Amino acid sequence: MIKIENVTKIYSNKRGDFLALDDVSMEVEKGDVYGVIGLSGAGKSTLVRCINLLERPTMGKVYIDGEEITAMKKSQLIKVRQSLGMIFQDFNLLMQRNVIDNIKFPLEIAGVDKVEAKKRALELLHLVGLEEKSHSYPAQLSGGQKQRVAIARALANSPKVLLCDEATSALDPVTTLSILNLLKSINEKMGVTIVIITHEMKVVETICNKVAVIESANIVKNGYTKDIIGHFKEV
């Protein structure tokens, strides 16, 4: 499903070079809920952004469904990105649009018919349990509700993969659990492969079947969650 092969990412500025990822390789299989855990600055957010090439690797290759997307032209990459939904810590909702219009936004970009776009948005509102908030604006929502809208929007184009970059970091423990349960349900019912970037072991324990531990730009351990948890707690 996702294969990252010898990926290195170097940021350069006036102060010099910063190594964010150092020859990183990992594989995520179809149907996984795959966690990437590490401390702030370890490189985990850079890693997830290299999966959809929001950050282009300095070296190395990224494959989605056996196709090397690091070698694709822009027009090809746009199509691949439609199969990769993404949600963020700060929700990234359009504040001037109401809930249903936020969900419809990626469908509008994809050129989907207005009637079909509204139908799809309503289906997703039902999925995330926010039917009654369809005409509310982001400023009127709680943090958990905003993230549910963001999840619905990320699912608009029926992606194969959902990338979650610290998606629960801004939420309280009870809301975090409800969002994780929603993601698990999406994984099980819709077959969406999920990659979760987090610094919280509780998130990994709750939802991930596999995990990679990243430290100082390197993956130091990866495998099934039950086998990795002991190692991380000792670090």
Coordinates of N, CA and C in Angstrom, one line a residue:
M1 N 0.8 -1.2 0.0 CA 0.0 0.0 0.0 C 0.9 1.3 0.0
I2 N 1.7 1.5 1.1 CA 2.6 2.6 1.2 C 4.0 2.0 1.4
K3 N 4.9 2.4 0.6 CA 6.3 2.0 0.8 C 7.2 3.2 0.8
I4 N 8.0 3.4 1.9 CA 8.9 4.5 1.9 C 10.3 3.9 1.9
E5 N 11.1 4.3 0.9 CA 12.4 3.6 0.7 C 13.5 4.5 0.7
N6 N 14.3 4.4 1.8 CA 15.6 5.2 1.9 C 15.4 6.7 1.8
V7 N 14.3 7.2 2.5 CA 14.0 8.6 2.3 C 14.8 9.5 3.3
T8 N 15.5 10.4 2.7 CA 16.2 11.5 3.5 C 15.6 12.8 3.2
K9 N 15.4 13.7 4.2 CA 14.9 15.0 4.0 C 15.8 16.0 4.7
I10 N 16.4 16.9 3.9 CA 17.3 17.9 4.5 C 16.7 19.3 4.2
Y11 N 16.5 20.1 5.2 CA 16.1 21.5 5.1 C 17.3 22.4 5.1
S12 N 17.4 23.3 4.1 CA 18.5 24.2 4.1 C 18.1 25.7 4.2
N13 N 18.8 26.4 5.0 CA 18.5 27.8 5.2 C 19.9 28.5 5.4
K14 N 19.8 29.8 5.7 CA 21.0 30.6 5.9 C 21.9 30.1 7.0
R15 N 21.3 29.4 8.0 CA 22.1 28.9 9.1 C 22.8 27.6 8.8
G16 N 22.4 27.0 7.7 CA 23.0 25.7 7.3 C 21.9 24.6 7.0
D17 N 22.3 23.4 7.1 CA 21.4 22.3 6.8 C 20.9 21.6 8.0
F18 N 19.6 21.2 7.9 CA 19.0 20.5 9.1 C 18.5 19.1 8.5
L19 N 18.9 18.0 9.1 CA 18.5 16.7 8.7 C 17.3 16.3 9.5
A20 N 16.1 16.3 8.7 CA 14.8 16.0 9.3 C 14.5 14.5 9.3
L21 N 15.0 13.8 8.2 CA 14.8 12.3 8.0 C 16.1 11.8 7.5
D22 N 16.6 10.7 8.1 CA 17.9 10.1 7.7 C 17.7 8.7 7.2
D23 N 17.6 8.5 5.9 CA 17.6 7.2 5.3 C 16.5 6.3 5.9
V24 N 15.3 6.8 5.9 CA 14.1 6.1 6.5 C 13.4 5.2 5.6
S25 N 13.1 4.0 6.0 CA 12.3 3.1 5.2 C 11.3 2.4 6.1
M26 N 10.1 2.3 5.5 CA 9.0 1.6 6.2 C 7.9 1.2 5.2
E27 N 7.0 0.3 5.6 CA 6.0 -0.2 4.8 C 4.7 -0.2 5.6
V28 N 3.6 0.3 5.0 CA 2.3 0.2 5.6 C 1.4 -0.6 4.7
E29 N 0.8 -1.7 5.2 CA 0.0 -2.6 4.4 C -1.4 -2.1 4.4
K30 N -2.1 -2.6 3.4 CA -3.6 -2.2 3.2 C -4.3 -2.7 4.4
G31 N -5.1 -1.8 5.0 CA -6.0 -2.1 6.2 C -5.3 -1.8 7.5
D32 N -4.0 -1.4 7.5 CA -3.3 -1.1 8.7 C -3.9 0.2 9.4
V33 N -3.8 0.2 10.7 CA -3.8 1.5 11.4 C -2.4 1.6 12.0
Y34 N -1.6 2.4 11.3 CA -0.1 2.4 11.5 C 0.3 3.7 12.3
G35 N 0.8 3.6 13.4 CA 1.3 4.7 14.2 C 2.7 5.0 14.0
V36 N 3.0 6.3 14.0 CA 4.4 6.8 14.0 C 4.6 7.7 15.2
I37 N 5.3 7.2 16.2 CA 5.4 7.9 17.4 C 6.8 8.4 17.7
G38 N 6.9 9.6 18.3 CA 8.2 10.2 18.6 C 8.0 11.5 19.3
L39 N 9.1 12.0 19.9 CA 9.1 13.3 20.6 C 9.0 14.4 19.5
S40 N 8.7 15.6 20.0 CA 8.7 16.8 19.1 C 10.1 17.0 18.5
G41 N 10.1 17.2 17.2 CA 11.3 17.4 16.4 C 12.0 16.2 16.0
A42 N 11.4 15.0 16.2 CA 12.0 13.7 15.8 C 12.0 13.5 14.3
G43 N 11.0 14.1 13.7 CA 10.9 13.9 12.2 C 9.6 13.3 11.8
K44 N 8.7 13.0 12.7 CA 7.5 12.3 12.4 C 6.5 13.0 11.5
S45 N 6.3 14.3 11.7 CA 5.5 15.1 10.8 C 6.1 15.3 9.4
T46 N 7.4 15.4 9.3 CA 8.0 15.4 8.0 C 7.8 14.1 7.3
L47 N 7.9 13.0 8.0 CA 7.7 11.7 7.4 C 6.3 11.6 6.8
V48 N 5.2 12.0 7.5 CA 3.9 11.9 7.0 C 3.7 12.8 5.8
R49 N 4.3 13.9 5.8 CA 4.2 14.9 4.7 C 5.0 14.4 3.5
C50 N 5.9 13.6 3.7 CA 6.6 13.0 2.5 C 5.8 11.9 1.9
I51 N 4.8 11.3 2.6 CA 4.0 10.3 2.0 C 3.1 10.8 0.9
N52 N 2.6 12.0 1.0 CA 1.8 12.6 0.0 C 2.6 13.8 -0.8
L53 N 3.9 13.9 -0.5 CA 4.8 14.8 -1.1 C 4.4 16.3 -0.9
L54 N 3.7 16.5 0.3 CA 3.6 17.9 0.7 C 5.0 18.4 1.0
E55 N 5.9 17.5 1.4 CA 7.3 17.7 1.5 C 8.0 16.7 0.6
R56 N 8.8 17.2 -0.3 CA 9.4 16.3 -1.3 C 10.8 15.8 -0.7
P57 N 11.0 14.5 -0.6 CA 12.2 14.0 -0.1 C 13.5 14.5 -0.8
T58 N 14.5 14.8 -0.1 CA 15.8 15.2 -0.7 C 16.4 14.0 -1.5
M59 N 16.2 12.8 -0.9 CA 16.6 11.5 -1.5 C 15.6 10.5 -1.1
G60 N 15.6 9.4 -1.9 CA 14.7 8.3 -1.6 C 13.5 8.3 -2.5
K61 N 12.7 7.2 -2.3 CA 11.5 7.0 -3.1 C 10.2 6.7 -2.2
V62 N 9.1 7.1 -2.7 CA 7.8 6.8 -2.0 C 6.9 6.1 -3.0
Y63 N 6.3 5.0 -2.6 CA 5.4 4.3 -3.5 C 4.0 4.2 -2.9
I64 N 3.0 4.4 -3.7 CA 1.6 4.2 -3.3 C 1.0 3.1 -4.2
D65 N 0.6 2.0 -3.7 CA 0.0 0.9 -4.5 C 1.0 0.5 -5.6
G66 N 2.3 0.4 -5.2 CA 3.3 -0.1 -6.2 C 3.8 1.0 -7.2
E67 N 3.2 2.2 -7.2 CA 3.6 3.2 -8.1 C 4.5 4.2 -7.4
E68 N 5.6 4.6 -8.0 CA 6.6 5.5 -7.4 C 6.1 6.9 -7.6
I69 N 5.5 7.5 -6.6 CA 4.9 8.9 -6.8 C 6.0 10.0 -6.8
T70 N 7.2 9.6 -6.3 CA 8.3 10.6 -6.3 C 8.8 10.8 -7.7
A71 N 8.4 10.0 -8.7 CA 8.8 10.1 -10.1 C 7.7 10.6 -10.9
M72 N 6.5 10.9 -10.3 CA 5.4 11.3 -11.1 C 5.4 12.8 -11.5
K73 N 4.7 13.1 -12.7 CA 4.5 14.5 -13.1 C 3.4 15.1 -12.2
K74 N 3.3 16.4 -12.2 CA 2.4 17.1 -11.3 C 0.9 16.6 -11.6
S75 N 0.6 16.4 -12.8 CA -0.8 16.0 -13.2 C -1.1 14.6 -12.6
Q76 N -0.1 13.7 -12.7 CA -0.3 12.4 -12.1 C -0.4 12.4 -10.6
L77 N 0.4 13.3 -10.0 CA 0.4 13.4 -8.5 C -0.9 13.9 -8.0
I78 N -1.5 14.9 -8.7 CA -2.8 15.4 -8.2 C -3.8 14.3 -8.1
K79 N -3.9 13.4 -9.0 CA -4.8 12.3 -9.0 C -4.5 11.3 -7.8
V80 N -3.2 11.1 -7.6 CA -2.8 10.2 -6.4 C -3.2 10.9 -5.1
R81 N -3.0 12.2 -5.0 CA -3.3 12.9 -3.7 C -4.8 12.8 -3.4
Q82 N -5.7 12.6 -4.4 CA -7.1 12.5 -4.1 C -7.4 11.2 -3.4
S83 N -6.5 10.2 -3.5 CA -6.6 9.0 -2.8 C -6.0 9.0 -1.4
L84 N -5.4 10.1 -1.0 CA -4.7 10.3 0.3 C -5.4 11.5 1.0
G85 N -6.3 11.1 1.9 CA -6.9 12.2 2.8 C -6.0 12.5 3.9
M86 N -6.1 13.8 4.4 CA -5.2 14.2 5.5 C -6.0 15.1 6.5
I87 N -5.7 14.8 7.8 CA -6.3 15.7 8.8 C -5.1 16.2 9.7
F88 N -5.4 17.3 10.3 CA -4.3 18.0 11.0 C -4.7 18.4 12.5
Q89 N -3.7 18.7 13.2 CA -3.9 19.1 14.6 C -4.8 20.3 14.8
D90 N -4.6 21.3 13.9 CA -5.4 22.5 14.0 C -6.6 22.6 13.0
F91 N -7.0 21.4 12.6 CA -8.3 21.2 11.8 C -8.2 21.8 10.4
N92 N -7.7 23.0 10.2 CA -7.6 23.6 8.9 C -8.9 23.8 8.2
L93 N -9.9 24.1 8.9 CA -11.3 24.3 8.3 C -11.3 25.7 7.7
L94 N -12.2 25.9 6.7 CA -12.4 27.2 6.2 C -13.4 28.0 7.0
M95 N -13.0 29.0 7.7 CA -13.8 29.6 8.7 C -15.0 30.3 8.1
Q96 N -14.9 30.8 6.9 CA -16.0 31.5 6.2 C -17.1 30.6 5.6
R97 N -16.9 29.3 5.7 CA -17.8 28.3 5.1 C -18.4 27.5 6.3
N98 N -19.7 27.1 6.1 CA -20.3 26.3 7.1 C -19.9 24.9 7.0
V99 N -20.4 24.0 7.9 CA -19.9 22.6 8.0 C -20.1 21.9 6.6
I100 N -21.3 21.9 6.1 CA -21.5 21.1 4.9 C -20.7 21.7 3.7
D101 N -20.5 23.0 3.6 CA -19.7 23.6 2.6 C -18.2 23.2 2.7
N102 N -17.7 23.1 4.0 CA -16.3 22.6 4.2 C -16.1 21.2 3.7
I103 N -17.1 20.4 3.9 CA -17.0 19.0 3.4 C -17.1 18.9 1.9
K104 N -17.9 19.8 1.3 CA -18.1 19.8 -0.1 C -16.9 20.4 -0.9
F105 N -16.0 21.1 -0.2 CA -14.9 21.8 -0.8 C -14.0 21.0 -1.7
P106 N -13.5 19.8 -1.2 CA -12.6 19.0 -2.1 C -13.4 18.4 -3.2
L107 N -14.7 18.2 -3.1 CA -15.5 17.7 -4.2 C -15.7 18.7 -5.3
E108 N -15.8 20.0 -4.8 CA -15.9 21.1 -5.8 C -14.6 21.2 -6.6
I109 N -13.5 21.1 -5.9 CA -12.2 21.1 -6.6 C -12.0 20.0 -7.6
A110 N -12.6 18.8 -7.2 CA -12.5 17.7 -8.1 C -13.5 17.7 -9.3
G111 N -14.4 18.7 -9.3 CA -15.3 18.9 -10.3 C -16.6 18.0 -10.2
V112 N -16.9 17.6 -9.0 CA -18.1 16.8 -8.8 C -19.3 17.6 -8.9
D113 N -20.4 17.0 -9.5 CA -21.7 17.7 -9.7 C -22.2 18.2 -8.3
K114 N -22.8 19.4 -8.3 CA -23.3 20.0 -7.0 C -24.2 19.1 -6.3
V115 N -25.2 18.4 -7.0 CA -26.1 17.6 -6.3 C -25.4 16.4 -5.7
E116 N -24.5 15.8 -6.5 CA -23.8 14.6 -5.9 C -22.9 15.0 -4.8
A117 N -22.3 16.2 -4.9 CA -21.4 16.7 -3.8 C -22.2 16.9 -2.5
K118 N -23.4 17.4 -2.6 CA -24.2 17.6 -1.4 C -24.6 16.3 -0.8
K119 N -25.0 15.3 -1.7 CA -25.4 14.0 -1.2 C -24.3 13.3 -0.5
R120 N -23.1 13.4 -1.0 CA -21.9 12.8 -0.4 C -21.6 13.5 0.9
A121 N -21.7 14.8 1.0 CA -21.4 15.5 2.2 C -22.4 15.2 3.3
L122 N -23.7 15.0 2.9 CA -24.7 14.6 3.9 C -24.4 13.2 4.5
E123 N -24.0 12.3 3.6 CA -23.6 10.9 4.0 C -22.5 11.0 5.0
L124 N -21.5 11.8 4.7 CA -20.3 11.9 5.6 C -20.7 12.6 7.0
L125 N -21.6 13.5 6.9 CA -22.1 14.2 8.2 C -22.7 13.1 9.0
H126 N -23.5 12.2 8.4 CA -24.1 11.1 9.2 C -23.0 10.2 9.8
L127 N -22.0 9.9 9.0 CA -20.9 9.0 9.4 C -20.2 9.5 10.6
V128 N -20.0 10.9 10.7 CA -19.3 11.4 11.8 C -20.2 12.0 12.9
G129 N -21.5 11.8 12.7 CA -22.5 12.1 13.8 C -22.7 13.6 14.0
L130 N -22.7 14.4 12.9 CA -22.9 15.8 13.0 C -24.0 16.3 12.1
E131 N -25.0 15.5 11.8 CA -26.1 16.0 10.9 C -26.7 17.3 11.4
E132 N -26.8 17.5 12.7 CA -27.5 18.7 13.2 C -26.6 19.9 13.1
K133 N -25.4 19.8 12.7 CA -24.5 20.9 12.6 C -24.2 21.3 11.2
S134 N -24.9 20.9 10.2 CA -24.6 21.1 8.8 C -24.5 22.5 8.4
H135 N -25.3 23.4 9.1 CA -25.2 24.8 8.7 C -24.5 25.7 9.8
S136 N -23.8 25.0 10.7 CA -23.0 25.8 11.7 C -21.7 26.1 11.1
Y137 N -21.0 27.1 11.6 CA -19.7 27.5 11.2 C -18.7 27.0 12.2
P138 N -17.4 26.9 11.7 CA -16.4 26.3 12.6 C -16.3 27.0 13.9
A139 N -16.5 28.3 14.0 CA -16.3 29.1 15.2 C -17.4 28.7 16.3
Q140 N -18.4 28.0 15.8 CA -19.5 27.6 16.7 C -19.4 26.2 17.2
L141 N -18.3 25.5 16.8 CA -18.1 24.1 17.1 C -17.0 23.9 18.2
S142 N -17.1 22.8 18.9 CA -16.1 22.4 19.8 C -14.9 21.8 19.1
G143 N -13.8 21.6 19.8 CA -12.6 21.0 19.1 C -12.9 19.7 18.5
G144 N -13.6 18.8 19.2 CA -14.0 17.5 18.7 C -14.9 17.5 17.5
Q145 N -15.8 18.5 17.5 CA -16.7 18.6 16.4 C -15.9 19.1 15.2
K146 N -15.0 20.0 15.4 CA -14.2 20.5 14.3 C -13.4 19.4 13.6
Q147 N -12.8 18.5 14.5 CA -12.0 17.4 14.0 C -12.9 16.4 13.2
R148 N -14.2 16.2 13.7 CA -15.1 15.4 13.0 C -15.4 15.9 11.6
V149 N -15.6 17.2 11.5 CA -15.8 17.9 10.2 C -14.5 17.7 9.3
A150 N -13.4 17.8 9.9 CA -12.1 17.7 9.1 C -12.0 16.2 8.6
I151 N -12.4 15.3 9.4 CA -12.4 13.8 9.0 C -13.3 13.6 7.9
A152 N -14.5 14.2 8.0 CA -15.5 14.0 6.9 C -15.0 14.6 5.6
R153 N -14.4 15.8 5.7 CA -13.8 16.5 4.5 C -12.7 15.6 3.9
A154 N -11.9 15.0 4.8 CA -10.8 14.2 4.3 C -11.3 13.0 3.6
L155 N -12.5 12.5 3.9 CA -13.1 11.3 3.3 C -13.9 11.6 2.1
A156 N -14.0 12.9 1.7 CA -15.0 13.3 0.7 C -14.7 12.6 -0.7
N157 N -13.4 12.5 -1.0 CA -13.1 11.9 -2.3 C -12.8 10.3 -2.2
S158 N -13.4 9.7 -1.1 CA -13.2 8.3 -0.9 C -11.8 7.8 -1.0
P159 N -10.9 8.4 -0.2 CA -9.5 8.0 -0.2 C -9.2 6.6 0.2
K160 N -8.1 6.0 -0.3 CA -7.7 4.7 0.2 C -6.9 4.8 1.5
V161 N -6.3 6.0 1.7 CA -5.5 6.2 2.9 C -5.9 7.5 3.6
L162 N -5.9 7.5 4.9 CA -6.1 8.7 5.7 C -4.9 9.0 6.6
L163 N -4.2 10.1 6.3 CA -3.0 10.5 7.1 C -3.4 11.5 8.2
C164 N -3.1 11.2 9.4 CA -3.5 12.0 10.6 C -2.2 12.5 11.3
D165 N -2.0 13.8 11.1 CA -0.8 14.5 11.7 C -1.2 15.1 13.1
E166 N -0.9 14.4 14.1 CA -1.2 14.9 15.5 C -2.7 15.3 15.6
A167 N -3.6 14.4 15.1 CA -5.0 14.8 14.9 C -5.7 15.0 16.2
T168 N -5.2 14.4 17.3 CA -5.9 14.5 18.6 C -5.1 15.3 19.7
S169 N -4.0 15.9 19.3 CA -3.2 16.6 20.2 C -3.8 17.8 20.9
A170 N -4.8 18.4 20.2 CA -5.4 19.6 20.7 C -6.7 19.3 21.5
L171 N -7.0 18.0 21.7 CA -8.3 17.6 22.3 C -8.1 17.0 23.7
D172 N -9.1 17.1 24.5 CA -9.1 16.5 25.8 C -9.2 15.0 25.7
P173 N -8.9 14.3 26.8 CA -8.8 12.8 26.7 C -10.1 12.1 26.3
V174 N -11.3 12.6 26.8 CA -12.5 12.0 26.4 C -12.8 12.2 24.9
T175 N -12.6 13.4 24.4 CA -12.8 13.7 23.0 C -11.8 13.0 22.2
T176 N -10.6 12.8 22.6 CA -9.6 12.1 21.9 C -10.0 10.6 21.7
L177 N -10.6 10.0 22.7 CA -11.0 8.6 22.6 C -12.2 8.5 21.6
S178 N -13.1 9.5 21.6 CA -14.2 9.5 20.7 C -13.7 9.6 19.2
I179 N -12.7 10.4 19.0 CA -12.2 10.6 17.7 C -11.4 9.3 17.2
L180 N -10.7 8.7 18.2 CA -10.0 7.4 17.9 C -11.0 6.3 17.5
N181 N -12.0 6.3 18.3 CA -13.1 5.3 18.0 C -13.7 5.5 16.6
L182 N -13.9 6.7 16.3 CA -14.4 7.0 14.9 C -13.5 6.6 13.9
L183 N -12.2 6.9 14.0 CA -11.2 6.5 13.1 C -11.1 4.9 12.9
K184 N -11.2 4.3 14.1 CA -11.2 2.8 14.0 C -12.4 2.3 13.3
S185 N -13.5 2.9 13.5 CA -14.7 2.5 12.8 C -14.6 2.7 11.3
I186 N -14.0 3.8 10.9 CA -13.8 4.1 9.5 C -12.8 3.1 8.9
N187 N -11.8 2.7 9.6 CA -10.9 1.7 9.1 C -11.6 0.3 8.9
E188 N -12.4 0.0 9.9 CA -13.0 -1.4 9.8 C -14.2 -1.4 8.8
K189 N -15.0 -0.4 8.8 CA -16.2 -0.4 7.9 C -15.9 0.0 6.5
M190 N -14.9 0.9 6.3 CA -14.7 1.4 4.9 C -13.4 0.9 4.3
G191 N -12.6 0.2 5.1 CA -11.4 -0.4 4.7 C -10.3 0.6 4.4
V192 N -10.4 1.8 5.0 CA -9.4 2.9 4.8 C -8.2 2.6 5.6
T193 N -7.0 2.6 5.0 CA -5.7 2.5 5.7 C -5.4 3.8 6.4
I194 N -5.0 3.7 7.6 CA -4.7 5.0 8.4 C -3.3 5.0 8.9
V195 N -2.7 6.2 8.7 CA -1.4 6.4 9.3 C -1.5 7.6 10.3
I196 N -1.2 7.3 11.6 CA -1.3 8.3 12.7 C 0.0 8.7 13.2
I197 N 0.2 10.0 13.1 CA 1.4 10.6 13.7 C 1.1 11.1 15.1
T198 N 1.8 10.7 16.1 CA 1.5 11.1 17.5 C 2.7 11.1 18.4
H199 N 2.6 11.8 19.5 CA 3.7 11.7 20.5 C 3.1 11.0 21.7
E200 N 1.9 10.5 21.6 CA 1.2 9.9 22.8 C 1.1 8.4 22.6
M201 N 1.7 7.7 23.5 CA 1.6 6.2 23.5 C 0.2 5.7 23.7
K202 N -0.6 6.4 24.4 CA -2.0 6.0 24.6 C -2.8 5.9 23.3
V203 N -2.5 6.8 22.4 CA -3.1 6.8 21.1 C -2.7 5.5 20.3
V204 N -1.4 5.2 20.4 CA -1.0 4.0 19.7 C -1.6 2.8 20.3
E205 N -1.6 2.7 21.6 CA -2.2 1.5 22.3 C -3.7 1.3 22.0
T206 N -4.4 2.5 21.8 CA -5.8 2.4 21.6 C -6.2 1.9 20.2
I207 N -5.5 2.4 19.2 CA -6.0 2.2 17.8 C -5.0 1.5 16.9
C208 N -3.7 1.5 17.1 CA -2.8 1.1 16.0 C -2.4 -0.4 16.2
N209 N -2.5 -1.1 15.0 CA -2.0 -2.5 15.0 C -0.5 -2.6 14.8
K210 N 0.1 -1.5 14.2 CA 1.5 -1.5 14.0 C 2.0 -0.1 14.3
V211 N 3.3 0.0 14.6 CA 3.9 1.3 15.0 C 5.4 1.4 14.6
A212 N 5.8 2.6 14.3 CA 7.2 2.9 14.1 C 7.6 3.9 15.2
V213 N 8.7 3.7 15.8 CA 9.3 4.7 16.8 C 10.4 5.5 16.1
I214 N 10.2 6.8 16.0 CA 11.2 7.6 15.4 C 11.9 8.5 16.4
E215 N 13.3 8.5 16.3 CA 14.1 9.3 17.2 C 15.2 10.0 16.3
S216 N 15.4 11.3 16.5 CA 16.5 12.0 15.8 C 16.6 11.7 14.3
A217 N 15.4 11.7 13.6 CA 15.4 11.5 12.2 C 15.5 10.1 11.7
N218 N 15.5 9.1 12.7 CA 15.7 7.7 12.3 C 14.6 6.9 12.9
I219 N 14.1 5.9 12.2 CA 13.2 4.9 12.7 C 14.1 3.9 13.5
V220 N 13.9 3.8 14.8 CA 14.7 3.0 15.6 C 14.1 1.6 15.9
K221 N 12.8 1.5 15.7 CA 12.0 0.3 16.0 C 10.7 0.4 15.2
N222 N 10.3 -0.7 14.6 CA 9.0 -0.8 14.0 C 8.5 -2.2 14.0
G223 N 7.2 -2.4 14.0 CA 6.6 -3.7 14.0 C 5.2 -3.7 14.6
Y224 N 4.7 -4.8 15.1 CA 3.4 -4.9 15.7 C 3.4 -4.1 17.0
T225 N 2.3 -3.4 17.3 CA 2.3 -2.5 18.5 C 2.6 -3.3 19.8
K226 N 2.0 -4.5 19.9 CA 2.2 -5.2 21.2 C 3.7 -5.5 21.4
D227 N 4.5 -5.7 20.3 CA 5.9 -6.0 20.4 C 6.7 -4.7 20.7
I228 N 6.2 -3.6 20.3 CA 7.0 -2.3 20.4 C 6.8 -1.6 21.7
I229 N 5.6 -1.7 22.3 CA 5.3 -0.9 23.4 C 6.3 -0.9 24.5
G230 N 6.7 -2.1 24.9 CA 7.7 -2.3 25.9 C 9.0 -1.5 25.7
H231 N 9.4 -1.6 24.4 CA 10.7 -0.8 24.1 C 10.5 0.7 24.3
F232 N 9.4 1.2 23.8 CA 9.2 2.7 23.9 C 9.1 3.1 25.3
K233 N 8.5 2.4 26.2 CA 8.3 2.8 27.6 C 9.7 2.7 28.3
E234 N 10.6 2.0 27.8 CA 11.9 1.9 28.4 C 12.8 3.1 28.0
V235 N 12.4 3.7 26.8 CA 13.3 4.8 26.3 C 13.2 6.0 27.1

